[in-house]
Short mmCIF file of C-alpha atoms in Angstrom, two decimals:
data_model
loop_
_atom_site.label_atom_id
_atom_site.label_comp_id
_atom_site.label_asym_id
_atom_site.label_seq_id
_atom_site.Cartn_x
_atom_site.Cartn_y
_atom_site.Cartn_z
CA MET P 1 13.99 12.60 42.03
CA LEU P 2 13.01 16.14 41.03
CA SER P 3 16.29 17.46 42.46
CA LEU P 4 18.21 14.96 40.26
CA ILE P 5 16.34 16.11 37.16
CA GLN P 6 17.05 19.75 38.02
CA ALA P 7 20.73 18.94 38.59
CA ALA P 8 20.91 17.12 35.24
CA GLY P 9 19.44 20.11 33.35
CA TRP P 10 17.26 20.18 30.24
CA PRO P 11 19.29 17.54 28.26
CA ILE P 12 17.88 14.86 30.62
CA TRP P 13 14.32 15.23 29.25
CA PRO P 14 14.86 13.29 25.99
CA ILE P 15 16.42 10.48 28.05
CA ILE P 16 13.45 10.46 30.45
CA ILE P 17 11.00 10.32 27.52
CA ALA P 18 13.02 7.47 25.95
CA SER P 19 12.99 5.58 29.27
CA ILE P 20 9.19 5.90 29.56
CA VAL P 21 8.73 4.63 25.99
CA ALA P 22 11.16 1.75 26.65
CA LEU P 23 9.32 0.76 29.85
CA ALA P 24 5.97 0.82 28.03
CA ILE P 25 7.33 -1.39 25.21
CA ILE P 26 8.94 -3.84 27.67
CA GLY P 27 5.70 -4.16 29.65
CA GLU P 28 3.56 -4.58 26.54
CA ARG P 29 5.87 -7.17 24.94
CA MET P 30 6.21 -9.15 28.18
CA TRP P 31 2.41 -9.38 28.32
CA THR P 32 2.00 -10.16 24.61
CA LEU P 33 4.88 -12.60 24.08
CA ARG P 34 3.70 -15.29 26.48
CA LEU P 35 3.75 -18.94 25.42
CA SER P 36 0.11 -19.43 26.45
CA VAL P 37 -0.90 -16.46 24.26
CA VAL P 38 1.29 -17.03 21.19
CA SER P 39 1.69 -20.79 20.81
CA PRO P 40 -0.42 -22.82 23.28
CA LYS P 41 0.84 -26.40 23.56
CA GLU P 42 -2.63 -27.95 23.70
CA LEU P 43 -3.99 -26.19 20.60
CA LEU P 44 -2.77 -28.53 17.83
CA PRO P 45 -4.01 -31.79 19.46
CA ARG P 46 -7.39 -30.12 20.05
CA VAL P 47 -7.59 -28.89 16.45
CA LEU P 48 -6.63 -32.30 15.05
CA SER P 49 -9.21 -34.01 17.23
CA GLU P 50 -11.94 -31.62 16.08
CA TYR P 51 -10.82 -31.95 12.45
CA LYS P 52 -11.05 -35.75 12.59
CA ARG P 53 -14.52 -35.59 14.14
CA ASN P 54 -16.18 -32.81 12.12
CA GLY P 55 -13.77 -31.82 9.35
CA VAL P 56 -13.23 -28.13 8.59
CA ASN P 57 -16.15 -25.77 9.23
CA PRO P 58 -16.47 -21.95 9.28
CA GLU P 59 -17.08 -21.82 13.05
CA MET P 60 -13.87 -23.73 13.72
CA LEU P 61 -11.84 -21.45 11.40
CA ALA P 62 -13.33 -18.27 12.93
CA ARG P 63 -12.53 -19.52 16.45
CA LEU P 64 -8.96 -20.38 15.49
CA GLN P 65 -8.45 -17.04 13.73
CA THR P 66 -9.13 -15.14 16.96
CA HIS P 67 -7.50 -17.66 19.31
CA SER P 68 -3.75 -16.95 19.00
CA PRO P 69 -0.99 -16.39 16.41
CA LEU P 70 -0.56 -20.18 16.17
CA GLY P 71 -4.34 -20.48 15.75
CA GLN P 72 -4.19 -18.03 12.83
CA ILE P 73 -1.52 -20.14 11.12
CA LEU P 74 -3.46 -23.37 11.67
CA ALA P 75 -6.65 -21.71 10.38
CA VAL P 76 -4.88 -20.72 7.15
CA GLY P 77 -3.58 -24.28 6.75
CA LEU P 78 -7.02 -25.82 7.30
CA ARG P 79 -8.60 -23.33 4.90
CA ASN P 80 -6.35 -24.87 2.19
CA VAL P 81 -6.75 -28.44 3.41
CA LYS P 82 -8.11 -29.64 0.07
CA SER P 83 -5.13 -28.23 -1.82
CA THR P 84 -1.85 -30.03 -2.35
CA ARG P 85 0.77 -30.31 0.39
CA GLU P 86 2.88 -27.63 -1.32
CA VAL P 87 0.01 -25.12 -1.62
CA MET P 88 -0.94 -25.72 2.01
CA LYS P 89 2.66 -25.14 3.13
CA GLU P 90 2.99 -21.97 1.02
CA SER P 91 -0.19 -20.49 2.48
CA ILE P 92 1.07 -21.23 6.00
CA GLU P 93 4.45 -19.63 5.24
CA GLU P 94 2.79 -16.46 3.90
CA SER P 95 0.61 -16.22 6.98
CA GLY P 96 3.63 -16.89 9.18
CA ARG P 97 5.54 -13.93 7.75
CA VAL P 98 2.71 -11.56 8.72
CA ILE P 99 2.52 -13.04 12.22
CA VAL P 100 6.30 -12.78 12.73
CA HIS P 101 6.04 -9.11 11.79
CA ASP P 102 3.31 -8.65 14.42
CA LEU P 103 5.32 -10.48 17.08
CA SER P 104 8.31 -8.19 16.37
CA ARG P 105 6.20 -5.04 16.78
CA TYR P 106 7.91 -2.17 18.68
CA LEU P 107 11.20 -4.10 18.96
CA THR P 108 12.90 -1.82 16.42
CA THR P 109 11.91 1.16 18.59
CA LEU P 110 13.31 -0.56 21.70
CA GLY P 111 16.57 -1.35 19.88
CA THR P 112 16.81 2.26 18.70
CA ILE P 113 16.36 3.53 22.26
CA ALA P 114 19.09 1.14 23.44
CA ALA P 115 21.46 2.48 20.78
CA LEU P 116 20.59 6.19 21.13
CA SER P 117 20.40 6.54 24.93
CA PRO P 118 24.21 6.62 25.43
CA LEU P 119 24.45 9.20 22.62
CA MET P 120 21.80 11.34 24.32
CA GLY P 121 23.81 10.99 27.54
CA LEU P 122 26.94 12.04 25.64
CA PHE P 123 25.08 15.08 24.30
CA GLY P 124 24.18 16.03 27.88
CA THR P 125 27.83 15.57 28.85
CA LEU P 126 28.88 18.00 26.09
CA VAL P 127 26.29 20.53 27.26
CA GLY P 128 27.73 20.17 30.79
CA MET P 129 31.26 20.71 29.45
CA ILE P 130 30.12 23.89 27.70
CA GLU P 131 28.69 25.09 31.03
CA ILE P 132 32.02 24.31 32.73
CA PHE P 133 34.00 26.27 30.14
CA GLY P 134 31.47 29.09 30.36
CA SER P 135 32.09 29.37 34.11
CA ASN P 136 35.63 30.60 33.44
CA SER P 137 36.13 34.29 32.80
CA PRO P 138 39.07 36.74 32.96
CA THR P 139 37.94 37.78 36.46
CA GLY P 140 37.86 34.17 37.73
CA SER P 141 35.53 31.17 37.69
CA ASN P 142 31.91 31.03 38.82
CA PRO P 143 31.74 28.13 41.34
CA ALA P 144 27.94 27.70 41.03
CA GLN P 145 28.07 27.50 37.22
CA LEU P 146 31.07 25.15 37.41
CA ALA P 147 29.24 22.82 39.82
CA TYR P 148 26.10 22.92 37.63
CA GLY P 149 28.12 22.06 34.51
CA ILE P 150 29.74 19.09 36.24
CA SER P 151 26.38 17.77 37.49
CA VAL P 152 24.82 18.12 34.01
CA ALA P 153 27.74 16.23 32.42
CA LEU P 154 27.78 13.37 34.94
CA TYR P 155 24.03 12.87 35.44
CA ASN P 156 23.29 12.77 31.72
CA ALA P 157 26.07 10.26 31.03
CA ALA P 158 24.84 8.06 33.90
CA PHE P 159 21.15 8.26 32.94
CA GLY P 160 21.91 7.54 29.29
CA ILE P 161 23.77 4.34 30.19
CA LEU P 162 21.11 3.43 32.78
CA VAL P 163 18.41 3.52 30.09
CA ALA P 164 20.53 1.80 27.42
CA ILE P 165 21.52 -1.31 29.40
CA PRO P 166 18.03 -2.70 30.27
CA SER P 167 16.70 -1.63 26.86
CA MET P 168 19.41 -3.66 25.09
CA ILE P 169 18.93 -6.65 27.41
CA PHE P 170 15.16 -6.77 26.79
CA TYR P 171 15.57 -6.09 23.07
CA ARG P 172 17.82 -9.15 22.70
CA HIS P 173 15.59 -11.21 25.01
CA PHE P 174 12.44 -10.44 22.99
CA ARG P 175 14.25 -11.06 19.68
CA ALA P 176 15.33 -14.50 20.90
CA LYS P 177 11.82 -15.19 22.17
CA VAL P 178 10.26 -14.32 18.80
CA ASP P 179 12.77 -16.62 17.07
CA ASP P 180 11.82 -19.46 19.45
CA PHE P 181 8.12 -18.88 18.77
CA VAL P 182 8.71 -18.90 15.02
CA ILE P 183 10.49 -22.28 15.18
CA GLU P 184 7.80 -23.73 17.46
CA MET P 185 4.94 -22.53 15.22
CA GLU P 186 6.71 -23.83 12.11
CA LEU P 187 7.00 -27.29 13.70
CA GLN P 188 3.34 -27.27 14.76
CA ALA P 189 2.20 -26.16 11.29
CA LEU P 190 4.38 -28.77 9.56
CA LYS P 191 2.93 -31.45 11.84
CA LEU P 192 -0.58 -30.34 10.83
CA VAL P 193 0.28 -30.54 7.11
CA GLU P 194 1.84 -34.01 7.44
CA ILE P 195 -1.04 -35.44 9.50
CA VAL P 196 -3.72 -33.97 7.23
CA HIS P 197 -2.00 -35.40 4.14
CA GLY P 198 -1.56 -38.80 5.79
CA GLU P 199 2.25 -38.63 5.97
CA ARG P 200 2.31 -38.79 9.75
CA GLU P 201 0.28 -40.36 12.54
CA GLY P 202 -1.69 -37.96 14.73
#
């Protein structure tokens, strides 16, 4: 691996740093954006059951607030349970916007890496081309410098694309996952509002 980095020259270092950041974001988002963590299926039935038994109490709200993103939304809804349906829905929507922002954390960085990695590879290719042209002189060409220039150009182009492809795949995957979570949490919150206001059976 070290020999590849040496052959690719100094332009490879920004691509390596970008790949490390991308891997860290992918690992963190895969761990964070799990269904059991974001929007547990069993949470709403459990909340409704507790609400029907004991009503809303501070302990219940505090537990929900720290449970999951869906729990935070349900806690906001229950905090406004005595308000009108519209006020309850508005409070849930405001809370939802903050949670969506949190779920989308680092995705802009991952998308930026996906877009910039080929450009960083292209920059390395240009540096390699400069080395190739620099190997030519009136007395002849320098084979070692020519070979180094070619390796810099090719390795950087390859590494740039190699980082960009998985970064773009995971960026789109996580974006779609966040959208799915948003729809799911909206449905769960709407169900809570309708049941609490007697417009739907639990």
